Amino acid sequence: MFRDSTGPAIPAQGYPSLPFDALHERPGIGAASPGRPPAAGGWHLPWDRLSPAEADRVRGRLGAGQYEFHTSGVTGEPVRRVLSGELLLADAAHGARLLAPYAPEAVVSFVPPLHAYGASATVMLPALAGLPVWFWPGSDCPPPPVTARRIAVVAIPGTFRILTRHPRWTASFEQLVLLHGSAELPPEARRFARDPRTVLIELLGSTETGAVAHRSGWDPHAPWTLLDDVAFAAPRVGAEGPLTVTGPRLAALPGGGRPEEHEMDDLVRRLGDRLFLRLGRRAHLLHVNGARRDLGAIAARLGAALPGADVACVRAGDGEAYDVLVAGGGPLTAEGVRAAARGLGAEPRRVRLVDRIPRGPLGQPLAPPPDPAA
């Protein structure tokens, strides 16, 4: 939403260089209504071209703003939240500190600034670090012409699928640090886990809280660590329950007040003062025959078994059943997909082969498309 053809241009395969004043011309980084699509084209912000005084001036104007966002609506009705520029900069500072040991020379982001995570990681983080940033909007846009040798990639689940389509581009770097802003890694991530040049840093958070925890490495069962300005409000040590946090970066409520704590959709087992294991999103957990099933994990394993397919699992019926949506992946049959899911120990209620699965800005499946048979 920062597309602007004025200002200094670079021959960058459809990545115009934005004037920094474009960041302030509209009321709010994320003032778009829910469902508004991200910008269609990529862009570039050359923070490295600014003098220290110019960079301080732009950061000051960013920090003075008030920015409105909406939650995705995946786990309930979309909720409006307001974040100050100061809170977004503080949120971005955590990401910048996690990246600092790897000394990236540029940032490539797949997260649109209309989302709170995108505002923090795509705009504020490069501003703090003084790094040039390219916003790569998706598979319809070519890779940005980055000449740096070490880059940070602000990633969401769909990022991995896009990067696998551009192996020559990824091979041109001596180091890629993936700052992944979702707790679910897609099957395509396995390729990068085997690449010694690639580092994974994961952030856990929400629009209401900003980033709350992090972990590094490719172990999907590794514990998470709270960020240093976040504290547990619940559950107690040794117990399972919704991750409830308190801290100075909670988003303001529509009426202007700020809550003392926020209960997230993540179910966790608390290990200590700062550590926890994440068991899944409550909205994606089923209890089938006394066993807990994580729909995100089932979708990831099905995706690995169905190369090239986009897979989503959604709750159905009484909350103890689920449906599978599959798009692409070559010649598939519903019964073949059902057999693959049955092999994972949790047979779906039904399988639907669809043209595409609607997804939000961070790759999360939205409301399923209408069922032609309904």
C-alpha atoms as a printed R data frame, in Angstrom:
    type eleno elety resid chain resno       x       y       z
1   ATOM     1    CA   MET     A     1   0.000   0.000   0.000
2   ATOM     2    CA   PHE     A     2   3.057   2.231  -0.188
3   ATOM     3    CA   ARG     A     3   3.213   2.001  -3.984
4   ATOM     4    CA   ASP     A     4   4.356   5.338  -5.339
5   ATOM     5    CA   SER     A     5   6.144   5.925  -8.632
6   ATOM     6    CA   THR     A     6   7.632   9.270  -7.677
7   ATOM     7    CA   GLY     A     7  11.095   9.749  -6.250
8   ATOM     8    CA   PRO     A     8  14.398   8.150  -7.216
9   ATOM     9    CA   ALA     A     9  13.913   5.056  -9.334
10  ATOM    10    CA   ILE     A    10  16.176   2.058  -9.796
11  ATOM    11    CA   PRO     A    11  16.142  -0.487 -12.643
12  ATOM    12    CA   ALA     A    12  14.865  -3.230 -10.359
13  ATOM    13    CA   GLN     A    13  12.557  -5.645 -12.203
14  ATOM    14    CA   GLY     A    14   9.384  -3.982 -10.952
15  ATOM    15    CA   TYR     A    15  10.724  -2.917  -7.553
16  ATOM    16    CA   PRO     A    16  10.525   0.887  -7.584
17  ATOM    17    CA   SER     A    17  12.438   2.714  -4.907
18  ATOM    18    CA   LEU     A    18   9.953   4.554  -2.709
19  ATOM    19    CA   PRO     A    19  10.435   8.083  -1.423
20  ATOM    20    CA   PHE     A    20  10.492   7.988   2.362
21  ATOM    21    CA   ASP     A    21   7.754  10.602   2.581
22  ATOM    22    CA   ALA     A    22   5.408   7.975   1.118
23  ATOM    23    CA   LEU     A    23   5.457   6.314   4.550
24  ATOM    24    CA   HIS     A    24   3.604   9.273   6.040
25  ATOM    25    CA   GLU     A    25   1.160  10.218   3.296
26  ATOM    26    CA   ARG     A    26  -1.578   7.836   4.440
27  ATOM    27    CA   PRO     A    27  -3.222   7.575   7.887
28  ATOM    28    CA   GLY     A    28  -1.764   4.376   9.260
29  ATOM    29    CA   ILE     A    29   0.408   1.577   8.017
30  ATOM    30    CA   GLY     A    30  -2.419  -0.883   8.463
31  ATOM    31    CA   ALA     A    31  -5.553   1.211   8.057
32  ATOM    32    CA   ALA     A    32  -6.914  -1.210   5.461
33  ATOM    33    CA   SER     A    33 -10.140  -2.990   6.259
34  ATOM    34    CA   PRO     A    34 -10.077  -6.782   6.837
35  ATOM    35    CA   GLY     A    35  -9.685  -8.724   3.607
36  ATOM    36    CA   ARG     A    36  -8.043  -5.941   1.662
37  ATOM    37    CA   PRO     A    37  -5.355  -7.509  -0.567
38  ATOM    38    CA   PRO     A    38  -1.714  -6.497  -0.183
39  ATOM    39    CA   ALA     A    39   0.026  -4.321  -2.724
40  ATOM    40    CA   ALA     A    40   0.280  -6.023  -6.101
41  ATOM    41    CA   GLY     A    41   3.854  -4.965  -6.792
42  ATOM    42    CA   GLY     A    42   7.150  -5.089  -4.973
43  ATOM    43    CA   TRP     A    43   9.031  -2.055  -3.713
44  ATOM    44    CA   HIS     A    44  12.351  -1.037  -2.226
45  ATOM    45    CA   LEU     A    45  13.264   1.298   0.643
46  ATOM    46    CA   PRO     A    46  16.988   2.201   0.540
47  ATOM    47    CA   TRP     A    47  17.630   2.943   4.228
48  ATOM    48    CA   ASP     A    48  21.350   2.552   3.590
49  ATOM    49    CA   ARG     A    49  21.315   5.629   1.316
50  ATOM    50    CA   LEU     A    50  20.186   7.985   4.082
51  ATOM    51    CA   SER     A    51  22.582  10.012   6.185
52  ATOM    52    CA   PRO     A    52  22.335   9.385   9.964
53  ATOM    53    CA   ALA     A    53  20.447  12.669  10.399
54  ATOM    54    CA   GLU     A    54  17.980  11.821   7.619
55  ATOM    55    CA   ALA     A    55  17.417   8.324   9.013
56  ATOM    56    CA   ASP     A    56  16.758   9.748  12.499
57  ATOM    57    CA   ARG     A    57  14.224  12.178  11.047
58  ATOM    58    CA   VAL     A    58  12.282   9.431   9.228
59  ATOM    59    CA   ARG     A    59  12.379   7.082  12.224
60  ATOM    60    CA   GLY     A    60  11.116   9.909  14.414
61  ATOM    61    CA   ARG     A    61   8.131  10.460  12.143
62  ATOM    62    CA   LEU     A    62   7.387   6.738  12.060
63  ATOM    63    CA   GLY     A    63   7.569   6.549  15.846
64  ATOM    64    CA   ALA     A    64   5.173   9.465  16.285
65  ATOM    65    CA   GLY     A    65   2.359   7.771  14.342
66  ATOM    66    CA   GLN     A    66  -0.683   5.808  15.505
67  ATOM    67    CA   TYR     A    67  -1.464   2.756  13.349
68  ATOM    68    CA   GLU     A    68  -4.664   0.749  13.109
69  ATOM    69    CA   PHE     A    69  -4.764  -2.972  12.372
70  ATOM    70    CA   HIS     A    70  -7.326  -5.734  12.308
71  ATOM    71    CA   THR     A    71  -6.883  -9.286  13.488
72  ATOM    72    CA   SER     A    72  -7.224 -11.935  10.792
73  ATOM    73    CA   GLY     A    73 -10.628 -13.273  11.839
74  ATOM    74    CA   VAL     A    74  -9.374 -16.857  11.629
75  ATOM    75    CA   THR     A    75 -10.213 -17.612  15.273
76  ATOM    76    CA   GLY     A    76 -13.153 -15.220  15.658
77  ATOM    77    CA   GLU     A    77 -14.571 -11.962  14.408
78  ATOM    78    CA   PRO     A    78 -11.866  -9.504  13.227
79  ATOM    79    CA   VAL     A    79 -10.918  -7.138  16.026
80  ATOM    80    CA   ARG     A    80  -9.543  -3.614  15.583
81  ATOM    81    CA   ARG     A    81  -6.372  -2.748  17.482
82  ATOM    82    CA   VAL     A    82  -4.273   0.413  17.566
83  ATOM    83    CA   LEU     A    83  -0.483   0.364  17.905
84  ATOM    84    CA   SER     A    84   1.671   3.425  18.333
85  ATOM    85    CA   GLY     A    85   4.788   3.845  16.252
86  ATOM    86    CA   GLU     A    86   6.807   3.613  19.469
87  ATOM    87    CA   LEU     A    87   5.345   0.175  20.233
88  ATOM    88    CA   LEU     A    88   5.997  -1.029  16.679
89  ATOM    89    CA   LEU     A    89   9.585   0.187  16.884
90  ATOM    90    CA   ALA     A    90  10.013  -1.578  20.238
91  ATOM    91    CA   ASP     A    91   8.581  -4.754  18.684
92  ATOM    92    CA   ALA     A    92  10.946  -4.445  15.714
93  ATOM    93    CA   ALA     A    93  13.907  -3.923  18.045
94  ATOM    94    CA   HIS     A    94  13.528  -7.497  19.310
95  ATOM    95    CA   GLY     A    95  13.736  -8.866  15.778
96  ATOM    96    CA   ALA     A    96  16.720  -6.645  15.015
97  ATOM    97    CA   ARG     A    97  18.573  -7.949  18.105
98  ATOM    98    CA   LEU     A    98  17.897 -11.560  17.104
99  ATOM    99    CA   LEU     A    99  19.278 -10.883  13.621
100 ATOM   100    CA   ALA     A   100  22.301  -8.840  14.756
101 ATOM   101    CA   PRO     A   101  24.708 -11.792  15.391
102 ATOM   102    CA   TYR     A   102  24.335 -12.785  11.726
103 ATOM   103    CA   ALA     A   103  25.108  -9.278  10.399
104 ATOM   104    CA   PRO     A   104  22.658  -9.239   7.460
105 ATOM   105    CA   GLU     A   105  23.332  -6.611   4.802
106 ATOM   106    CA   ALA     A   106  19.768  -6.366   3.471
107 ATOM   107    CA   VAL     A   107  16.202  -7.436   4.248
108 ATOM   108    CA   VAL     A   108  13.776  -9.152   1.881
109 ATOM   109    CA   SER     A   109  10.241  -9.340   3.274
110 ATOM   110    CA   PHE     A   110   7.171 -11.272   2.190
111 ATOM   111    CA   VAL     A   111   4.868  -9.664   4.786
112 ATOM   112    CA   PRO     A   112   2.700  -6.700   3.700
113 ATOM   113    CA   PRO     A   113   2.694  -3.688   6.056
114 ATOM   114    CA   LEU     A   114  -1.102  -3.760   6.316
115 ATOM   115    CA   HIS     A   115  -0.525  -6.471   8.943
116 ATOM   116    CA   ALA     A   116   0.990  -5.589  12.326
117 ATOM   117    CA   TYR     A   117   3.814  -8.085  11.842
118 ATOM   118    CA   GLY     A   118   4.526  -6.586   8.435
119 ATOM   119    CA   ALA     A   119   4.546  -3.058   9.823
120 ATOM   120    CA   SER     A   120   7.045  -4.137  12.469
121 ATOM   121    CA   ALA     A   121   9.319  -6.412  10.428
122 ATOM   122    CA   THR     A   122   8.987  -4.972   6.908
123 ATOM   123    CA   VAL     A   123   9.096  -1.267   7.769
124 ATOM   124    CA   MET     A   124  10.298  -0.658  11.335
125 ATOM   125    CA   LEU     A   125  13.027  -3.317  11.588
126 ATOM   126    CA   PRO     A   126  14.972  -2.163   8.489
127 ATOM   127    CA   ALA     A   127  14.496   1.424   9.673
128 ATOM   128    CA   LEU     A   128  16.141   0.614  13.016
129 ATOM   129    CA   ALA     A   129  18.930  -1.453  11.478
130 ATOM   130    CA   GLY     A   130  19.577   0.959   8.585
131 ATOM   131    CA   LEU     A   131  19.278  -1.893   6.089
132 ATOM   132    CA   PRO     A   132  17.833  -1.681   2.581
133 ATOM   133    CA   VAL     A   133  14.576  -3.614   2.342
134 ATOM   134    CA   TRP     A   134  12.712  -5.164  -0.570
135 ATOM   135    CA   PHE     A   135   9.070  -6.162  -0.241
136 ATOM   136    CA   TRP     A   136   8.454  -9.259  -2.395
137 ATOM   137    CA   PRO     A   137   4.654  -9.580  -2.663
138 ATOM   138    CA   GLY     A   138   4.453 -13.152  -3.933
139 ATOM   139    CA   SER     A   139   4.952 -15.641  -6.715
140 ATOM   140    CA   ASP     A   140   3.648 -13.308  -9.441
141 ATOM   141    CA   CYS     A   141   6.546 -10.918  -8.845
142 ATOM   142    CA   PRO     A   142  10.152 -11.783  -9.810
143 ATOM   143    CA   PRO     A   143  12.866 -11.968  -7.136
144 ATOM   144    CA   PRO     A   144  14.301  -8.601  -6.113
145 ATOM   145    CA   PRO     A   145  17.752  -7.691  -7.474
146 ATOM   146    CA   VAL     A   146  19.587  -7.845  -4.132
147 ATOM   147    CA   THR     A   147  23.372  -7.584  -4.440
148 ATOM   148    CA   ALA     A   148  24.125  -8.186  -0.735
149 ATOM   149    CA   ARG     A   149  25.784 -11.466   0.179
150 ATOM   150    CA   ARG     A   150  24.069 -11.957   3.564
151 ATOM   151    CA   ILE     A   151  20.360 -11.274   3.816
152 ATOM   152    CA   ALA     A   152  17.519 -11.566   6.316
153 ATOM   153    CA   VAL     A   153  14.244 -12.904   4.913
154 ATOM   154    CA   VAL     A   154  11.051 -11.940   6.763
155 ATOM   155    CA   ALA     A   155   9.080 -15.090   6.131
156 ATOM   156    CA   ILE     A   156   5.595 -16.556   6.429
157 ATOM   157    CA   PRO     A   157   4.653 -20.158   5.502
158 ATOM   158    CA   GLY     A   158   4.117 -19.350   1.806
159 ATOM   159    CA   THR     A   159   7.624 -17.878   1.599
160 ATOM   160    CA   PHE     A   160   9.225 -21.300   1.502
161 ATOM   161    CA   ARG     A   161   7.172 -22.415  -1.489
162 ATOM   162    CA   ILE     A   162   8.102 -19.244  -3.395
163 ATOM   163    CA   LEU     A   163  11.799 -19.585  -2.585
164 ATOM   164    CA   THR     A   164  11.883 -23.194  -3.802
165 ATOM   165    CA   ARG     A   165  10.838 -21.884  -7.227
166 ATOM   166    CA   HIS     A   166  13.920 -19.661  -7.388
167 ATOM   167    CA   PRO     A   167  16.877 -21.896  -6.479
168 ATOM   168    CA   ARG     A   168  19.385 -19.783  -8.434
169 ATOM   169    CA   TRP     A   169  18.342 -16.689  -6.511
170 ATOM   170    CA   THR     A   170  18.687 -18.361  -3.109
171 ATOM   171    CA   ALA     A   171  22.001 -19.957  -4.157
172 ATOM   172    CA   SER     A   172  23.463 -16.512  -4.894
173 ATOM   173    CA   PHE     A   173  23.763 -15.692  -1.159
174 ATOM   174    CA   GLU     A   174  26.362 -16.887   1.280
175 ATOM   175    CA   GLN     A   175  23.866 -16.675   4.162
176 ATOM   176    CA   LEU     A   176  20.073 -16.453   4.540
177 ATOM   177    CA   VAL     A   177  18.538 -15.825   7.958
178 ATOM   178    CA   LEU     A   178  14.839 -16.640   7.897
179 ATOM   179    CA   LEU     A   179  12.835 -14.640  10.445
180 ATOM   180    CA   HIS     A   180   9.656 -16.689  10.412
181 ATOM   181    CA   GLY     A   181   6.562 -15.099  11.913
182 ATOM   182    CA   SER     A   182   4.287 -18.118  12.204
183 ATOM   183    CA   ALA     A   183   4.413 -21.162  14.424
184 ATOM   184    CA   GLU     A   184   3.675 -23.572  11.551
185 ATOM   185    CA   LEU     A   185   6.448 -24.504   9.129
186 ATOM   186    CA   PRO     A   186   5.306 -25.859   5.742
187 ATOM   187    CA   PRO     A   187   6.772 -29.006   4.133
188 ATOM   188    CA   GLU     A   188   8.935 -26.903   1.769
189 ATOM   189    CA   ALA     A   189  10.932 -25.712   4.782
190 ATOM   190    CA   ARG     A   190  12.673 -29.100   4.933
191 ATOM   191    CA   ARG     A   191  14.810 -28.211   1.950
192 ATOM   192    CA   PHE     A   192  16.227 -25.174   3.742
193 ATOM   193    CA   ALA     A   193  16.790 -27.098   6.974
194 ATOM   194    CA   ARG     A   194  19.384 -29.158   5.085
195 ATOM   195    CA   ASP     A   195  21.207 -26.067   3.773
196 ATOM   196    CA   PRO     A   196  24.113 -25.023   6.052
197 ATOM   197    CA   ARG     A   197  23.871 -21.459   4.727
198 ATOM   198    CA   THR     A   198  20.361 -21.042   6.132
199 ATOM   199    CA   VAL     A   199  19.433 -20.056   9.684
200 ATOM   200    CA   LEU     A   200  15.885 -20.148  11.094
201 ATOM   201    CA   ILE     A   201  14.657 -17.764  13.798
202 ATOM   202    CA   GLU     A   202  10.985 -18.098  14.756
203 ATOM   203    CA   LEU     A   203   8.817 -15.449  16.369
204 ATOM   204    CA   LEU     A   204   5.507 -16.120  18.084
205 ATOM   205    CA   GLY     A   205   3.011 -13.317  18.567
206 ATOM   206    CA   SER     A   206  -0.256 -11.723  17.548
207 ATOM   207    CA   THR     A   207  -1.732  -8.387  16.524
208 ATOM   208    CA   GLU     A   208  -2.864  -7.836  20.116
209 ATOM   209    CA   THR     A   209   0.529  -8.567  21.709
210 ATOM   210    CA   GLY     A   210   3.265  -8.041  19.149
211 ATOM   211    CA   ALA     A   211   6.056 -10.627  19.321
212 ATOM   212    CA   VAL     A   212   6.089 -12.485  22.648
213 ATOM   213    CA   ALA     A   213   8.548 -15.374  22.225
214 ATOM   214    CA   HIS     A   214  11.296 -16.741  19.990
215 ATOM   215    CA   ARG     A   215  13.349 -19.838  19.247
216 ATOM   216    CA   SER     A   216  16.146 -20.714  16.829
217 ATOM   217    CA   GLY     A   217  16.954 -23.844  14.843
218 ATOM   218    CA   TRP     A   218  14.918 -26.410  12.950
219 ATOM   219    CA   ASP     A   219  13.712 -28.666  15.785
220 ATOM   220    CA   PRO     A   220   9.884 -28.469  15.725
221 ATOM   221    CA   HIS     A   221   9.723 -29.705  19.321
222 ATOM   222    CA   ALA     A   222  12.167 -27.189  20.803
223 ATOM   223    CA   PRO     A   223  10.887 -24.915  23.598
224 ATOM   224    CA   TRP     A   224  10.134 -21.243  23.140
225 ATOM   225    CA   THR     A   225  11.613 -18.411  25.224
226 ATOM   226    CA   LEU     A   226   9.668 -15.306  26.191
227 ATOM   227    CA   LEU     A   227  11.137 -12.022  24.983
228 ATOM   228    CA   ASP     A   228  12.742  -9.996  27.733
229 ATOM   229    CA   ASP     A   229   9.884  -7.484  28.147
230 ATOM   230    CA   VAL     A   230   7.145 -10.159  28.230
231 ATOM   231    CA   ALA     A   231   6.000 -12.140  31.292
232 ATOM   232    CA   PHE     A   232   3.599 -15.018  31.893
233 ATOM   233    CA   ALA     A   233   0.208 -14.247  33.366
234 ATOM   234    CA   ALA     A   234  -0.835 -17.916  32.887
235 ATOM   235    CA   PRO     A   235  -0.522 -20.876  33.006
236 ATOM   236    CA   ARG     A   236   1.463 -21.750  36.101
237 ATOM   237    CA   VAL     A   237   4.771 -23.637  35.876
238 ATOM   238    CA   GLY     A   238   4.215 -27.291  34.931
239 ATOM   239    CA   ALA     A   239   0.628 -26.738  33.761
240 ATOM   240    CA   GLU     A   240  -1.018 -26.636  30.343
241 ATOM   241    CA   GLY     A   241  -3.273 -23.806  29.247
242 ATOM   242    CA   PRO     A   242  -3.698 -20.815  26.943
243 ATOM   243    CA   LEU     A   243  -0.583 -18.653  26.723
244 ATOM   244    CA   THR     A   244  -1.513 -15.488  28.609
245 ATOM   245    CA   VAL     A   245   1.030 -12.676  28.650
246 ATOM   246    CA   THR     A   246   1.586  -9.250  30.091
247 ATOM   247    CA   GLY     A   247   4.018  -6.575  28.994
248 ATOM   248    CA   PRO     A   248   4.422  -3.019  27.702
249 ATOM   249    CA   ARG     A   249   3.676  -3.775  24.028
250 ATOM   250    CA   LEU     A   250   0.026  -4.867  24.244
251 ATOM   251    CA   ALA     A   251  -2.098  -3.118  21.631
252 ATOM   252    CA   ALA     A   252  -4.610  -0.478  22.673
253 ATOM   253    CA   LEU     A   253  -8.294  -1.365  22.706
254 ATOM   254    CA   PRO     A   254 -10.724   0.469  20.371
255 ATOM   255    CA   GLY     A   255 -11.829   2.679  23.256
256 ATOM   256    CA   GLY     A   256  -8.287   3.793  23.935
257 ATOM   257    CA   GLY     A   257  -7.437   1.769  27.035
258 ATOM   258    CA   ARG     A   258  -4.675  -0.822  27.171
259 ATOM   259    CA   PRO     A   259  -5.286  -4.255  28.751
260 ATOM   260    CA   GLU     A   260  -3.014  -5.527  31.519
261 ATOM   261    CA   GLU     A   261  -2.785  -8.980  29.935
262 ATOM   262    CA   HIS     A   262  -3.910 -10.902  26.862
263 ATOM   263    CA   GLU     A   263  -4.918 -14.544  26.446
264 ATOM   264    CA   MET     A   264  -3.589 -15.858  23.135
265 ATOM   265    CA   ASP     A   265  -4.947 -18.692  21.010
266 ATOM   266    CA   ASP     A   266  -1.819 -20.786  21.638
267 ATOM   267    CA   LEU     A   267  -2.062 -23.756  23.983
268 ATOM   268    CA   VAL     A   268   1.215 -24.246  25.850
269 ATOM   269    CA   ARG     A   269   2.882 -26.250  28.605
270 ATOM   270    CA   ARG     A   270   4.885 -23.908  30.798
271 ATOM   271    CA   LEU     A   271   8.350 -25.211  31.678
272 ATOM   272    CA   GLY     A   272   9.727 -22.403  33.826
273 ATOM   273    CA   ASP     A   273   9.937 -18.650  34.318
274 ATOM   274    CA   ARG     A   274  10.670 -17.990  30.615
275 ATOM   275    CA   LEU     A   275  10.304 -21.305  28.744
276 ATOM   276    CA   PHE     A   276   7.298 -23.144  27.328
277 ATOM   277    CA   LEU     A   277   6.364 -25.828  24.834
278 ATOM   278    CA   ARG     A   278   3.769 -24.859  22.278
279 ATOM   279    CA   LEU     A   279   1.110 -27.552  21.791
280 ATOM   280    CA   GLY     A   280  -0.798 -25.836  18.971
281 ATOM   281    CA   ARG     A   281  -3.462 -23.233  18.324
282 ATOM   282    CA   ARG     A   282  -6.594 -23.925  20.317
283 ATOM   283    CA   ALA     A   283  -8.744 -23.239  17.248
284 ATOM   284    CA   HIS     A   284  -6.808 -25.959  15.373
285 ATOM   285    CA   LEU     A   285  -6.767 -28.649  18.066
286 ATOM   286    CA   LEU     A   286  -9.190 -31.572  18.033
287 ATOM   287    CA   HIS     A   287  -9.790 -34.289  20.594
288 ATOM   288    CA   VAL     A   288 -10.564 -37.498  18.720
289 ATOM   289    CA   ASN     A   289 -11.076 -40.685  20.741
290 ATOM   290    CA   GLY     A   290  -9.309 -39.105  23.674
291 ATOM   291    CA   ALA     A   291  -6.243 -38.056  21.641
292 ATOM   292    CA   ARG     A   292  -5.288 -34.468  20.817
293 ATOM   293    CA   ARG     A   293  -4.809 -33.771  17.094
294 ATOM   294    CA   ASP     A   294  -3.210 -30.616  15.715
295 ATOM   295    CA   LEU     A   295  -4.762 -29.689  12.372
296 ATOM   296    CA   GLY     A   296  -1.722 -27.597  11.434
297 ATOM   297    CA   ALA     A   297   0.546 -30.612  11.936
298 ATOM   298    CA   ILE     A   298  -1.801 -32.870   9.951
299 ATOM   299    CA   ALA     A   299  -1.886 -30.349   7.082
300 ATOM   300    CA   ALA     A   300   1.917 -30.113   7.076
301 ATOM   301    CA   ARG     A   301   2.334 -33.905   6.984
302 ATOM   302    CA   LEU     A   302  -0.288 -34.259   4.254
303 ATOM   303    CA   GLY     A   303   1.439 -31.521   2.258
304 ATOM   304    CA   ALA     A   304   4.705 -33.460   2.506
305 ATOM   305    CA   ALA     A   305   2.918 -36.578   1.222
306 ATOM   306    CA   LEU     A   306   1.254 -34.671  -1.659
307 ATOM   307    CA   PRO     A   307   4.074 -32.782  -3.421
308 ATOM   308    CA   GLY     A   308   2.977 -29.557  -5.076
309 ATOM   309    CA   ALA     A   309  -0.381 -29.464  -3.303
310 ATOM   310    CA   ASP     A   310  -1.651 -26.706  -1.053
311 ATOM   311    CA   VAL     A   311  -3.346 -28.360   1.918
312 ATOM   312    CA   ALA     A   312  -5.471 -26.982   4.748
313 ATOM   313    CA   CYS     A   313  -7.353 -28.779   7.514
314 ATOM   314    CA   VAL     A   314 -10.385 -27.057   9.043
315 ATOM   315    CA   ARG     A   315 -12.587 -27.957  11.980
316 ATOM   316    CA   ALA     A   316 -16.001 -29.352  11.100
317 ATOM   317    CA   GLY     A   317 -19.213 -30.496  12.695
318 ATOM   318    CA   ASP     A   318 -19.140 -30.798  16.491
319 ATOM   319    CA   GLY     A   319 -15.474 -29.850  16.823
320 ATOM   320    CA   GLU     A   320 -14.298 -33.475  16.941
321 ATOM   321    CA   ALA     A   321 -14.037 -33.802  13.156
322 ATOM   322    CA   TYR     A   322 -12.191 -32.011  10.392
323 ATOM   323    CA   ASP     A   323 -12.267 -31.498   6.631
324 ATOM   324    CA   VAL     A   324  -9.300 -31.466   4.273
325 ATOM   325    CA   LEU     A   325  -9.036 -28.895   1.471
326 ATOM   326    CA   VAL     A   326  -6.533 -29.618  -1.294
327 ATOM   327    CA   ALA     A   327  -5.600 -27.372  -4.220
328 ATOM   328    CA   GLY     A   328  -3.187 -28.331  -6.992
329 ATOM   329    CA   GLY     A   329  -0.674 -31.128  -6.700
330 ATOM   330    CA   GLY     A   330  -1.427 -32.868  -9.962
331 ATOM   331    CA   PRO     A   331  -3.984 -35.648 -10.516
332 ATOM   332    CA   LEU     A   332  -5.451 -36.425  -7.093
333 ATOM   333    CA   THR     A   333  -8.619 -38.105  -5.944
334 ATOM   334    CA   ALA     A   334 -10.552 -37.439  -2.786
335 ATOM   335    CA   GLU     A   335 -10.230 -41.101  -1.804
336 ATOM   336    CA   GLY     A   336  -6.467 -41.001  -2.321
337 ATOM   337    CA   VAL     A   337  -6.163 -37.980  -0.065
338 ATOM   338    CA   ARG     A   338  -8.434 -39.659   2.491
339 ATOM   339    CA   ALA     A   339  -6.188 -42.736   2.499
340 ATOM   340    CA   ALA     A   340  -3.122 -40.548   3.081
341 ATOM   341    CA   ALA     A   341  -4.857 -38.798   5.984
342 ATOM   342    CA   ARG     A   342  -6.007 -42.130   7.395
343 ATOM   343    CA   GLY     A   343  -2.381 -43.211   7.438
344 ATOM   344    CA   LEU     A   344  -1.650 -40.311   9.787
345 ATOM   345    CA   GLY     A   345  -4.115 -41.720  12.315
346 ATOM   346    CA   ALA     A   346  -6.904 -39.175  11.952
347 ATOM   347    CA   GLU     A   347  -9.385 -39.749   9.141
348 ATOM   348    CA   PRO     A   348 -11.178 -36.584   7.959
349 ATOM   349    CA   ARG     A   349 -14.929 -36.201   7.781
350 ATOM   350    CA   ARG     A   350 -14.574 -35.337   4.111
351 ATOM   351    CA   VAL     A   351 -12.038 -34.251   1.493
352 ATOM   352    CA   ARG     A   352 -12.635 -31.382  -0.905
353 ATOM   353    CA   LEU     A   353 -10.522 -30.776  -4.009
354 ATOM   354    CA   VAL     A   354 -10.690 -27.032  -4.741
355 ATOM   355    CA   ASP     A   355  -9.146 -24.624  -7.238
356 ATOM   356    CA   ARG     A   356  -7.494 -22.566  -4.498
357 ATOM   357    CA   ILE     A   357  -7.477 -22.171  -0.727
358 ATOM   358    CA   PRO     A   358  -8.073 -18.560   0.392
359 ATOM   359    CA   ARG     A   359  -5.307 -17.411   2.730
360 ATOM   360    CA   GLY     A   360  -4.679 -14.287   4.743
361 ATOM   361    CA   PRO     A   361  -1.603 -12.023   4.631
362 ATOM   362    CA   LEU     A   362   0.388 -14.412   6.841
363 ATOM   363    CA   GLY     A   363  -0.630 -17.533   4.923
364 ATOM   364    CA   GLN     A   364  -3.330 -18.689   7.346
365 ATOM   365    CA   PRO     A   365  -6.347 -20.418   5.715
366 ATOM   366    CA   LEU     A   366  -9.441 -18.226   5.775
367 ATOM   367    CA   ALA     A   367 -13.061 -19.335   5.530
368 ATOM   368    CA   PRO     A   368 -13.213 -22.318   3.147
369 ATOM   369    CA   PRO     A   369 -14.703 -21.748  -0.299
370 ATOM   370    CA   PRO     A   370 -18.384 -22.663  -0.776
371 ATOM   371    CA   ASP     A   371 -19.001 -26.353  -1.210
372 ATOM   372    CA   PRO     A   372 -20.637 -26.962  -4.624
373 ATOM   373    CA   ALA     A   373 -22.375 -29.989  -3.174
374 ATOM   374    CA   ALA     A   374 -23.921 -28.046  -0.302
